[in-house]
Amino acid sequence: MKTKQPRDKFHFTWRRVDGYNKPFNFAMSPRERGKTDSTWWEKIYSSWYNKKTPWLYLVRQSVEINEAMIQDIEDTINKWSIEEVKFQYTKGNFKDGIVDVKISGELFFRIVSLSIPLRRIKLAKIPNIGGVFMDEYIIDPRTKEKYETNEAFKIKEAYTTWRRSYEGKGFLKCYFAGNPYSLFNPLFVDWNVDIGKLRKGEVYVGDTFCIEWAVLHPKLREMLLEKNPLYQFDEEYNQYALEGTAINDVNIRIGDLPVSYSLQFVYTSILFT
């Protein structure tokens, strides 16, 4: 699809992940890799423009749904679109946790909050759905953010209902993007991901999912180092934002037991009645 300005090859694209053809797809990377931009332009808007297949956009809390968030998505698309895009939506629906965003009267995407009751989430299905996307999936507990109770189960239940409205080839696909604050999250736990086998720059593939731990292209890394002094002078922030290191997991021991490990003590208790 033609763009207002040329798109480079330094930023993220879902092509590598899509090659594995899995229903659940996850991309994590350092900041500024372009995951959000690529998803909204290449994956969601381009598909809608050609096929008019609306998407479902997941957020964790209803309070996240506001004008600023929707405007940011509109600005992202207008950065590339030759024709100016203008969103239409009803502000009064923000508090309900389900909001339809339209373009010229046609549904473009539906925002659904995971914090609302599961029944309402499942009823939020849309005809001829194009896909499901959730951005900023991995949270940072240090900022007191929290995952939803039974979050992975909610997503699976919703998917089972929403997929019935999918009319494309194969199966409905879900896409999740995030920065690697930590490798421990509800989806990875539910998918039984072996955290020790996740590697930067590589793809981890399961039966129903695919995870890419993307890294920065050398030229993009060079550009970012020139523009943001934090990357040069704040080593901890550099490891997270530029190197994509899961900084919250640094002191968590994972993997096999240490060499020559042995069990020394076993404590038991006996209850007499």
PDB file of C-alpha atoms in Angstrom:
ATOM      1  CA  MET A   1       0.000   0.000   0.000  1.00  0.00           C
ATOM      2  CA  LYS A   2       1.410   3.402  -1.020  1.00  0.00           C
ATOM      3  CA  THR A   3       2.488   5.701   1.793  1.00  0.00           C
ATOM      4  CA  LYS A   4       2.969   9.434   2.252  1.00  0.00           C
ATOM      5  CA  GLN A   5       6.648   8.801   2.913  1.00  0.00           C
ATOM      6  CA  PRO A   6       8.855   5.749   2.287  1.00  0.00           C
ATOM      7  CA  ARG A   7       8.928   3.093   5.005  1.00  0.00           C
ATOM      8  CA  ASP A   8      12.398   1.892   5.980  1.00  0.00           C
ATOM      9  CA  LYS A   9      13.598  -1.637   6.687  1.00  0.00           C
ATOM     10  CA  PHE A  10      14.990  -0.846  10.120  1.00  0.00           C
ATOM     11  CA  HIS A  11      11.736  -1.072  12.065  1.00  0.00           C
ATOM     12  CA  PHE A  12       9.652  -4.027  13.166  1.00  0.00           C
ATOM     13  CA  THR A  13       7.419  -6.088  10.901  1.00  0.00           C
ATOM     14  CA  TRP A  14       5.254  -9.133  11.673  1.00  0.00           C
ATOM     15  CA  ARG A  15       6.395 -10.994   8.541  1.00  0.00           C
ATOM     16  CA  ARG A  16       8.801 -13.269  10.395  1.00  0.00           C
ATOM     17  CA  VAL A  17       6.193 -14.264  12.969  1.00  0.00           C
ATOM     18  CA  ASP A  18       3.437 -14.692  10.379  1.00  0.00           C
ATOM     19  CA  GLY A  19       5.621 -17.217   8.602  1.00  0.00           C
ATOM     20  CA  TYR A  20       4.881 -19.704  11.400  1.00  0.00           C
ATOM     21  CA  ASN A  21       1.108 -19.323  10.923  1.00  0.00           C
ATOM     22  CA  LYS A  22       0.022 -19.522  14.564  1.00  0.00           C
ATOM     23  CA  PRO A  23      -3.243 -18.192  16.056  1.00  0.00           C
ATOM     24  CA  PHE A  24      -1.439 -16.393  18.916  1.00  0.00           C
ATOM     25  CA  ASN A  25       1.508 -14.161  18.043  1.00  0.00           C
ATOM     26  CA  PHE A  26       3.693 -12.203  20.446  1.00  0.00           C
ATOM     27  CA  ALA A  27       6.423  -9.654  19.754  1.00  0.00           C
ATOM     28  CA  MET A  28       8.603  -8.078  22.417  1.00  0.00           C
ATOM     29  CA  SER A  29      11.539  -5.804  21.817  1.00  0.00           C
ATOM     30  CA  PRO A  30      13.389  -2.727  23.042  1.00  0.00           C
ATOM     31  CA  ARG A  31      11.557   0.580  22.881  1.00  0.00           C
ATOM     32  CA  GLU A  32      11.250   2.416  19.552  1.00  0.00           C
ATOM     33  CA  ARG A  33      11.464  -0.737  17.457  1.00  0.00           C
ATOM     34  CA  GLY A  34       8.180   0.281  15.769  1.00  0.00           C
ATOM     35  CA  LYS A  35       5.879  -2.555  16.869  1.00  0.00           C
ATOM     36  CA  THR A  36       2.835  -0.323  17.392  1.00  0.00           C
ATOM     37  CA  ASP A  37       3.383   1.664  14.205  1.00  0.00           C
ATOM     38  CA  SER A  38       3.835  -1.447  12.069  1.00  0.00           C
ATOM     39  CA  THR A  39       0.780  -3.170  13.520  1.00  0.00           C
ATOM     40  CA  TRP A  40      -1.604  -0.264  12.989  1.00  0.00           C
ATOM     41  CA  TRP A  41      -0.384   0.574   9.504  1.00  0.00           C
ATOM     42  CA  GLU A  42       0.745  -2.680   7.885  1.00  0.00           C
ATOM     43  CA  LYS A  43      -1.431  -5.148   9.738  1.00  0.00           C
ATOM     44  CA  ILE A  44      -4.667  -3.380  10.712  1.00  0.00           C
ATOM     45  CA  TYR A  45      -5.301  -0.306   8.528  1.00  0.00           C
ATOM     46  CA  SER A  46      -4.008  -1.788   5.267  1.00  0.00           C
ATOM     47  CA  SER A  47      -6.219  -4.854   5.784  1.00  0.00           C
ATOM     48  CA  TRP A  48      -9.257  -2.727   6.597  1.00  0.00           C
ATOM     49  CA  TYR A  49      -8.629  -0.408   3.650  1.00  0.00           C
ATOM     50  CA  ASN A  50      -8.616  -3.287   1.175  1.00  0.00           C
ATOM     51  CA  LYS A  51     -11.109  -5.710   2.734  1.00  0.00           C
ATOM     52  CA  LYS A  52     -13.096  -3.624   5.255  1.00  0.00           C
ATOM     53  CA  THR A  53     -12.375  -6.205   7.967  1.00  0.00           C
ATOM     54  CA  PRO A  54     -12.594  -4.473  11.387  1.00  0.00           C
ATOM     55  CA  TRP A  55     -10.314  -5.475  14.254  1.00  0.00           C
ATOM     56  CA  LEU A  56     -10.718  -5.881  18.001  1.00  0.00           C
ATOM     57  CA  TYR A  57      -8.288  -3.843  20.091  1.00  0.00           C
ATOM     58  CA  LEU A  58      -7.793  -5.032  23.680  1.00  0.00           C
ATOM     59  CA  VAL A  59      -6.876  -2.859  26.647  1.00  0.00           C
ATOM     60  CA  ARG A  60      -6.539  -3.990  30.241  1.00  0.00           C
ATOM     61  CA  GLN A  61      -8.534  -1.287  32.028  1.00  0.00           C
ATOM     62  CA  SER A  62     -11.524   0.780  30.886  1.00  0.00           C
ATOM     63  CA  VAL A  63      -9.802   3.940  32.138  1.00  0.00           C
ATOM     64  CA  GLU A  64      -7.243   3.496  29.367  1.00  0.00           C
ATOM     65  CA  ILE A  65      -9.930   4.307  26.816  1.00  0.00           C
ATOM     66  CA  ASN A  66      -9.810   8.046  26.223  1.00  0.00           C
ATOM     67  CA  GLU A  67      -9.485  10.649  23.490  1.00  0.00           C
ATOM     68  CA  ALA A  68      -5.700  10.817  23.796  1.00  0.00           C
ATOM     69  CA  MET A  69      -5.288   7.086  23.158  1.00  0.00           C
ATOM     70  CA  ILE A  70      -7.575   7.118  20.121  1.00  0.00           C
ATOM     71  CA  GLN A  71      -5.958  10.295  18.787  1.00  0.00           C
ATOM     72  CA  ASP A  72      -2.530   8.683  19.043  1.00  0.00           C
ATOM     73  CA  ILE A  73      -3.701   5.787  16.849  1.00  0.00           C
ATOM     74  CA  GLU A  74      -5.208   8.233  14.345  1.00  0.00           C
ATOM     75  CA  ASP A  75      -1.936  10.194  14.230  1.00  0.00           C
ATOM     76  CA  THR A  76       0.024   6.982  13.671  1.00  0.00           C
ATOM     77  CA  ILE A  77      -2.063   6.119  10.627  1.00  0.00           C
ATOM     78  CA  ASN A  78      -2.018   9.669   9.247  1.00  0.00           C
ATOM     79  CA  LYS A  79       1.769   9.634   9.436  1.00  0.00           C
ATOM     80  CA  TRP A  80       1.662   7.218   6.495  1.00  0.00           C
ATOM     81  CA  SER A  81      -1.737   7.612   4.851  1.00  0.00           C
ATOM     82  CA  ILE A  82      -1.918   9.696   1.692  1.00  0.00           C
ATOM     83  CA  GLU A  83      -5.583  10.363   2.386  1.00  0.00           C
ATOM     84  CA  GLU A  84      -6.251  11.975   5.764  1.00  0.00           C
ATOM     85  CA  VAL A  85      -8.016   9.625   8.157  1.00  0.00           C
ATOM     86  CA  LYS A  86     -10.551  10.967  10.668  1.00  0.00           C
ATOM     87  CA  PHE A  87     -11.944   8.753  13.414  1.00  0.00           C
ATOM     88  CA  GLN A  88     -15.536   8.804  14.604  1.00  0.00           C
ATOM     89  CA  TYR A  89     -16.538   7.515  18.048  1.00  0.00           C
ATOM     90  CA  THR A  90     -18.840   8.222  20.978  1.00  0.00           C
ATOM     91  CA  LYS A  91     -17.066   9.589  24.064  1.00  0.00           C
ATOM     92  CA  GLY A  92     -19.940   8.573  26.289  1.00  0.00           C
ATOM     93  CA  ASN A  93     -19.077   4.900  25.726  1.00  0.00           C
ATOM     94  CA  PHE A  94     -15.594   5.177  27.253  1.00  0.00           C
ATOM     95  CA  LYS A  95     -16.781   4.246  30.737  1.00  0.00           C
ATOM     96  CA  ASP A  96     -18.576   1.140  29.424  1.00  0.00           C
ATOM     97  CA  GLY A  97     -15.344  -0.527  28.337  1.00  0.00           C
ATOM     98  CA  ILE A  98     -16.468  -1.109  24.734  1.00  0.00           C
ATOM     99  CA  VAL A  99     -16.028   1.610  22.104  1.00  0.00           C
ATOM    100  CA  ASP A 100     -16.476   1.472  18.336  1.00  0.00           C
ATOM    101  CA  VAL A 101     -14.106   3.569  16.218  1.00  0.00           C
ATOM    102  CA  LYS A 102     -15.267   4.238  12.671  1.00  0.00           C
ATOM    103  CA  ILE A 103     -13.961   5.820   9.480  1.00  0.00           C
ATOM    104  CA  SER A 104     -16.574   7.429   7.216  1.00  0.00           C
ATOM    105  CA  GLY A 105     -19.287   5.584   9.105  1.00  0.00           C
ATOM    106  CA  GLU A 106     -17.703   2.130   8.723  1.00  0.00           C
ATOM    107  CA  LEU A 107     -16.383   0.206  11.724  1.00  0.00           C
ATOM    108  CA  PHE A 108     -12.579   0.256  11.768  1.00  0.00           C
ATOM    109  CA  PHE A 109     -11.878  -1.277  15.169  1.00  0.00           C
ATOM    110  CA  ARG A 110     -13.661  -2.003  18.439  1.00  0.00           C
ATOM    111  CA  ILE A 111     -11.917  -1.320  21.732  1.00  0.00           C
ATOM    112  CA  VAL A 112     -12.666  -3.881  24.449  1.00  0.00           C
ATOM    113  CA  SER A 113     -11.489  -3.699  28.054  1.00  0.00           C
ATOM    114  CA  LEU A 114     -10.447  -6.935  29.775  1.00  0.00           C
ATOM    115  CA  SER A 115     -11.659  -5.512  33.083  1.00  0.00           C
ATOM    116  CA  ILE A 116     -15.344  -5.791  32.175  1.00  0.00           C
ATOM    117  CA  PRO A 117     -17.324  -9.019  32.840  1.00  0.00           C
ATOM    118  CA  LEU A 118     -16.369 -11.956  30.628  1.00  0.00           C
ATOM    119  CA  ARG A 119     -19.887 -12.247  29.211  1.00  0.00           C
ATOM    120  CA  ARG A 120     -19.718  -8.680  27.894  1.00  0.00           C
ATOM    121  CA  ILE A 121     -16.273  -9.331  26.435  1.00  0.00           C
ATOM    122  CA  LYS A 122     -17.553 -12.325  24.491  1.00  0.00           C
ATOM    123  CA  LEU A 123     -20.625 -10.400  23.311  1.00  0.00           C
ATOM    124  CA  ALA A 124     -18.304  -7.752  21.844  1.00  0.00           C
ATOM    125  CA  LYS A 125     -17.716  -9.930  18.765  1.00  0.00           C
ATOM    126  CA  ILE A 126     -17.901  -8.212  15.377  1.00  0.00           C
ATOM    127  CA  PRO A 127     -18.889  -9.570  11.932  1.00  0.00           C
ATOM    128  CA  ASN A 128     -16.097 -10.414   9.494  1.00  0.00           C
ATOM    129  CA  ILE A 129     -13.413  -9.713  12.081  1.00  0.00           C
ATOM    130  CA  GLY A 130      -9.914  -9.127  10.725  1.00  0.00           C
ATOM    131  CA  GLY A 131      -7.879  -9.875  13.840  1.00  0.00           C
ATOM    132  CA  VAL A 132      -7.192  -9.028  17.479  1.00  0.00           C
ATOM    133  CA  PHE A 133      -4.440  -6.753  18.787  1.00  0.00           C
ATOM    134  CA  MET A 134      -3.252  -5.841  22.284  1.00  0.00           C
ATOM    135  CA  ASP A 135      -0.414  -3.366  22.710  1.00  0.00           C
ATOM    136  CA  GLU A 136       1.876  -2.794  25.711  1.00  0.00           C
ATOM    137  CA  TYR A 137       0.914  -6.236  26.985  1.00  0.00           C
ATOM    138  CA  ILE A 138       3.783  -6.695  29.449  1.00  0.00           C
ATOM    139  CA  ILE A 139       3.388  -4.491  32.516  1.00  0.00           C
ATOM    140  CA  ASP A 140       5.961  -3.112  34.937  1.00  0.00           C
ATOM    141  CA  PRO A 141       4.983  -4.115  38.507  1.00  0.00           C
ATOM    142  CA  ARG A 142       7.324  -1.429  39.860  1.00  0.00           C
ATOM    143  CA  THR A 143       4.813   1.177  38.660  1.00  0.00           C
ATOM    144  CA  LYS A 144       2.025  -0.694  40.505  1.00  0.00           C
ATOM    145  CA  GLU A 145       0.349  -1.976  37.351  1.00  0.00           C
ATOM    146  CA  LYS A 146      -1.496  -5.291  37.614  1.00  0.00           C
ATOM    147  CA  TYR A 147      -2.652  -8.052  35.314  1.00  0.00           C
ATOM    148  CA  GLU A 148      -6.333  -8.930  35.333  1.00  0.00           C
ATOM    149  CA  THR A 149      -7.506 -11.904  37.411  1.00  0.00           C
ATOM    150  CA  ASN A 150      -7.599 -15.017  35.181  1.00  0.00           C
ATOM    151  CA  GLU A 151      -6.445 -12.836  32.302  1.00  0.00           C
ATOM    152  CA  ALA A 152      -5.199 -15.636  30.049  1.00  0.00           C
ATOM    153  CA  PHE A 153      -8.442 -17.562  30.552  1.00  0.00           C
ATOM    154  CA  LYS A 154     -10.484 -14.478  29.643  1.00  0.00           C
ATOM    155  CA  ILE A 155      -8.513 -14.065  26.426  1.00  0.00           C
ATOM    156  CA  LYS A 156      -8.957 -17.731  25.490  1.00  0.00           C
ATOM    157  CA  GLU A 157     -12.690 -17.636  26.189  1.00  0.00           C
ATOM    158  CA  ALA A 158     -13.080 -14.451  24.162  1.00  0.00           C
ATOM    159  CA  TYR A 159     -11.075 -15.920  21.280  1.00  0.00           C
ATOM    160  CA  THR A 160     -13.275 -19.034  21.206  1.00  0.00           C
ATOM    161  CA  THR A 161     -16.324 -16.804  20.732  1.00  0.00           C
ATOM    162  CA  TRP A 162     -14.815 -14.171  18.439  1.00  0.00           C
ATOM    163  CA  ARG A 163     -13.335 -16.702  16.015  1.00  0.00           C
ATOM    164  CA  ARG A 164     -16.857 -17.692  14.937  1.00  0.00           C
ATOM    165  CA  SER A 165     -17.171 -14.329  13.200  1.00  0.00           C
ATOM    166  CA  TYR A 166     -13.950 -14.793  11.243  1.00  0.00           C
ATOM    167  CA  GLU A 167     -14.556 -15.273   7.506  1.00  0.00           C
ATOM    168  CA  GLY A 168     -10.986 -15.303   6.220  1.00  0.00           C
ATOM    169  CA  LYS A 169      -8.683 -18.180   5.364  1.00  0.00           C
ATOM    170  CA  GLY A 170      -7.246 -20.334   8.135  1.00  0.00           C
ATOM    171  CA  PHE A 171      -7.996 -19.138  11.651  1.00  0.00           C
ATOM    172  CA  LEU A 172      -8.438 -15.870  13.489  1.00  0.00           C
ATOM    173  CA  LYS A 173      -5.095 -14.453  14.633  1.00  0.00           C
ATOM    174  CA  CYS A 174      -4.278 -12.507  17.781  1.00  0.00           C
ATOM    175  CA  TYR A 175      -1.263 -10.216  18.059  1.00  0.00           C
ATOM    176  CA  PHE A 176       0.353  -9.031  21.291  1.00  0.00           C
ATOM    177  CA  ALA A 177       3.189  -6.511  21.530  1.00  0.00           C
ATOM    178  CA  GLY A 178       5.190  -5.297  24.486  1.00  0.00           C
ATOM    179  CA  ASN A 179       8.493  -4.203  25.958  1.00  0.00           C
ATOM    180  CA  PRO A 180      10.308  -6.863  28.028  1.00  0.00           C
ATOM    181  CA  TYR A 181       9.991  -5.508  31.549  1.00  0.00           C
ATOM    182  CA  SER A 182       9.725  -9.152  32.619  1.00  0.00           C
ATOM    183  CA  LEU A 183       9.421 -12.532  30.929  1.00  0.00           C
ATOM    184  CA  PHE A 184       6.816 -13.661  33.450  1.00  0.00           C
ATOM    185  CA  ASN A 185       3.255 -12.813  32.376  1.00  0.00           C
ATOM    186  CA  PRO A 186      -0.145 -14.587  32.201  1.00  0.00           C
ATOM    187  CA  LEU A 187       0.112 -15.565  28.538  1.00  0.00           C
ATOM    188  CA  PHE A 188       3.607 -17.051  28.787  1.00  0.00           C
ATOM    189  CA  VAL A 189       2.546 -19.003  31.872  1.00  0.00           C
ATOM    190  CA  ASP A 190      -0.608 -20.258  30.161  1.00  0.00           C
ATOM    191  CA  TRP A 191       1.383 -21.261  27.076  1.00  0.00           C
ATOM    192  CA  ASN A 192       3.921 -23.138  29.253  1.00  0.00           C
ATOM    193  CA  VAL A 193       6.758 -21.112  27.771  1.00  0.00           C
ATOM    194  CA  ASP A 194      10.203 -22.300  28.852  1.00  0.00           C
ATOM    195  CA  ILE A 195      11.588 -18.889  29.825  1.00  0.00           C
ATOM    196  CA  GLY A 196      15.123 -20.220  29.733  1.00  0.00           C
ATOM    197  CA  LYS A 197      14.814 -20.870  25.988  1.00  0.00           C
ATOM    198  CA  LEU A 198      13.753 -17.339  25.052  1.00  0.00           C
ATOM    199  CA  ARG A 199      16.620 -15.630  23.235  1.00  0.00           C
ATOM    200  CA  LYS A 200      17.108 -12.106  21.924  1.00  0.00           C
ATOM    201  CA  GLY A 201      16.863 -11.986  18.146  1.00  0.00           C
ATOM    202  CA  GLU A 202      15.206 -15.411  17.966  1.00  0.00           C
ATOM    203  CA  VAL A 203      11.704 -16.866  17.622  1.00  0.00           C
ATOM    204  CA  TYR A 204      10.221 -19.298  20.136  1.00  0.00           C
ATOM    205  CA  VAL A 205       7.486 -21.486  18.618  1.00  0.00           C
ATOM    206  CA  GLY A 206       4.818 -23.528  20.392  1.00  0.00           C
ATOM    207  CA  ASP A 207       1.804 -25.510  19.237  1.00  0.00           C
ATOM    208  CA  THR A 208      -0.556 -22.527  19.097  1.00  0.00           C
ATOM    209  CA  PHE A 209       1.761 -19.553  19.563  1.00  0.00           C
ATOM    210  CA  CYS A 210       4.870 -17.811  18.324  1.00  0.00           C
ATOM    211  CA  ILE A 211       7.071 -15.359  20.255  1.00  0.00           C
ATOM    212  CA  GLU A 212       9.668 -13.107  18.644  1.00  0.00           C
ATOM    213  CA  TRP A 213      12.193 -11.357  20.862  1.00  0.00           C
ATOM    214  CA  ALA A 214      13.186  -8.698  18.359  1.00  0.00           C
ATOM    215  CA  VAL A 215      16.320  -6.565  18.654  1.00  0.00           C
ATOM    216  CA  LEU A 216      17.240  -3.180  17.243  1.00  0.00           C
ATOM    217  CA  HIS A 217      18.652  -2.893  13.746  1.00  0.00           C
ATOM    218  CA  PRO A 218      22.249  -1.540  14.055  1.00  0.00           C
ATOM    219  CA  LYS A 219      21.411   1.645  12.125  1.00  0.00           C
ATOM    220  CA  LEU A 220      18.311   2.301  14.220  1.00  0.00           C
ATOM    221  CA  ARG A 221      20.349   1.725  17.364  1.00  0.00           C
ATOM    222  CA  GLU A 222      22.927   4.255  16.166  1.00  0.00           C
ATOM    223  CA  MET A 223      20.207   6.825  15.441  1.00  0.00           C
ATOM    224  CA  LEU A 224      18.648   6.390  18.887  1.00  0.00           C
ATOM    225  CA  LEU A 225      21.977   6.725  20.680  1.00  0.00           C
ATOM    226  CA  GLU A 226      22.461  10.095  19.001  1.00  0.00           C
ATOM    227  CA  LYS A 227      19.020  11.392  19.957  1.00  0.00           C
ATOM    228  CA  ASN A 228      18.431  10.195  23.535  1.00  0.00           C
ATOM    229  CA  PRO A 229      21.095  10.908  26.198  1.00  0.00           C
ATOM    230  CA  LEU A 230      19.464   8.418  28.584  1.00  0.00           C
ATOM    231  CA  TYR A 231      20.661   5.575  26.379  1.00  0.00           C
ATOM    232  CA  GLN A 232      24.257   6.727  26.813  1.00  0.00           C
ATOM    233  CA  PHE A 233      24.397   7.710  30.457  1.00  0.00           C
ATOM    234  CA  ASP A 234      21.819   5.536  32.254  1.00  0.00           C
ATOM    235  CA  GLU A 235      23.067   1.953  32.027  1.00  0.00           C
ATOM    236  CA  GLU A 236      20.027   0.308  33.656  1.00  0.00           C
ATOM    237  CA  TYR A 237      17.615   2.164  31.389  1.00  0.00           C
ATOM    238  CA  ASN A 238      19.857   1.418  28.421  1.00  0.00           C
ATOM    239  CA  GLN A 239      19.653  -2.320  29.112  1.00  0.00           C
ATOM    240  CA  TYR A 240      15.867  -2.214  29.095  1.00  0.00           C
ATOM    241  CA  ALA A 241      15.031   0.413  26.473  1.00  0.00           C
ATOM    242  CA  LEU A 242      17.872  -0.116  23.991  1.00  0.00           C
ATOM    243  CA  GLU A 243      19.090  -3.667  24.586  1.00  0.00           C
ATOM    244  CA  GLY A 244      15.665  -5.177  25.352  1.00  0.00           C
ATOM    245  CA  THR A 245      16.795  -6.859  28.559  1.00  0.00           C
ATOM    246  CA  ALA A 246      14.084  -8.036  30.969  1.00  0.00           C
ATOM    247  CA  ILE A 247      15.420  -5.854  33.776  1.00  0.00           C
ATOM    248  CA  ASN A 248      12.858  -6.979  36.358  1.00  0.00           C
ATOM    249  CA  ASP A 249      14.118 -10.560  36.026  1.00  0.00           C
ATOM    250  CA  VAL A 250      17.815  -9.849  36.520  1.00  0.00           C
ATOM    251  CA  ASN A 251      17.863 -11.216  40.072  1.00  0.00           C
ATOM    252  CA  ILE A 252      15.484 -14.108  39.444  1.00  0.00           C
ATOM    253  CA  ARG A 253      17.224 -17.461  39.083  1.00  0.00           C
ATOM    254  CA  ILE A 254      15.706 -19.495  36.253  1.00  0.00           C
ATOM    255  CA  GLY A 255      16.548 -22.715  34.454  1.00  0.00           C
ATOM    256  CA  ASP A 256      18.158 -25.914  35.760  1.00  0.00           C
ATOM    257  CA  LEU A 257      19.487 -26.530  39.245  1.00  0.00           C
ATOM    258  CA  PRO A 258      23.099 -25.482  39.955  1.00  0.00           C
ATOM    259  CA  VAL A 259      25.914 -27.922  39.226  1.00  0.00           C
ATOM    260  CA  SER A 260      26.482 -30.441  42.068  1.00  0.00           C
ATOM    261  CA  TYR A 261      23.209 -29.398  43.681  1.00  0.00           C
ATOM    262  CA  SER A 262      21.987 -31.793  46.355  1.00  0.00           C
ATOM    263  CA  LEU A 263      19.094 -31.855  48.801  1.00  0.00           C
ATOM    264  CA  GLN A 264      20.341 -31.581  52.381  1.00  0.00           C
ATOM    265  CA  PHE A 265      17.278 -31.330  54.598  1.00  0.00           C
ATOM    266  CA  VAL A 266      13.681 -32.519  54.456  1.00  0.00           C
ATOM    267  CA  TYR A 267      11.180 -31.290  57.038  1.00  0.00           C
ATOM    268  CA  THR A 268       7.986 -33.222  57.737  1.00  0.00           C
ATOM    269  CA  SER A 269       5.194 -32.814  60.202  1.00  0.00           C
ATOM    270  CA  ILE A 270       2.837 -35.425  61.674  1.00  0.00           C
ATOM    271  CA  LEU A 271      -0.579 -34.513  62.932  1.00  0.00           C
ATOM    272  CA  PHE A 272      -2.032 -36.744  65.664  1.00  0.00           C
ATOM    273  CA  THR A 273      -5.753 -36.792  66.353  1.00  0.00           C
TER     274      THR A 273
END
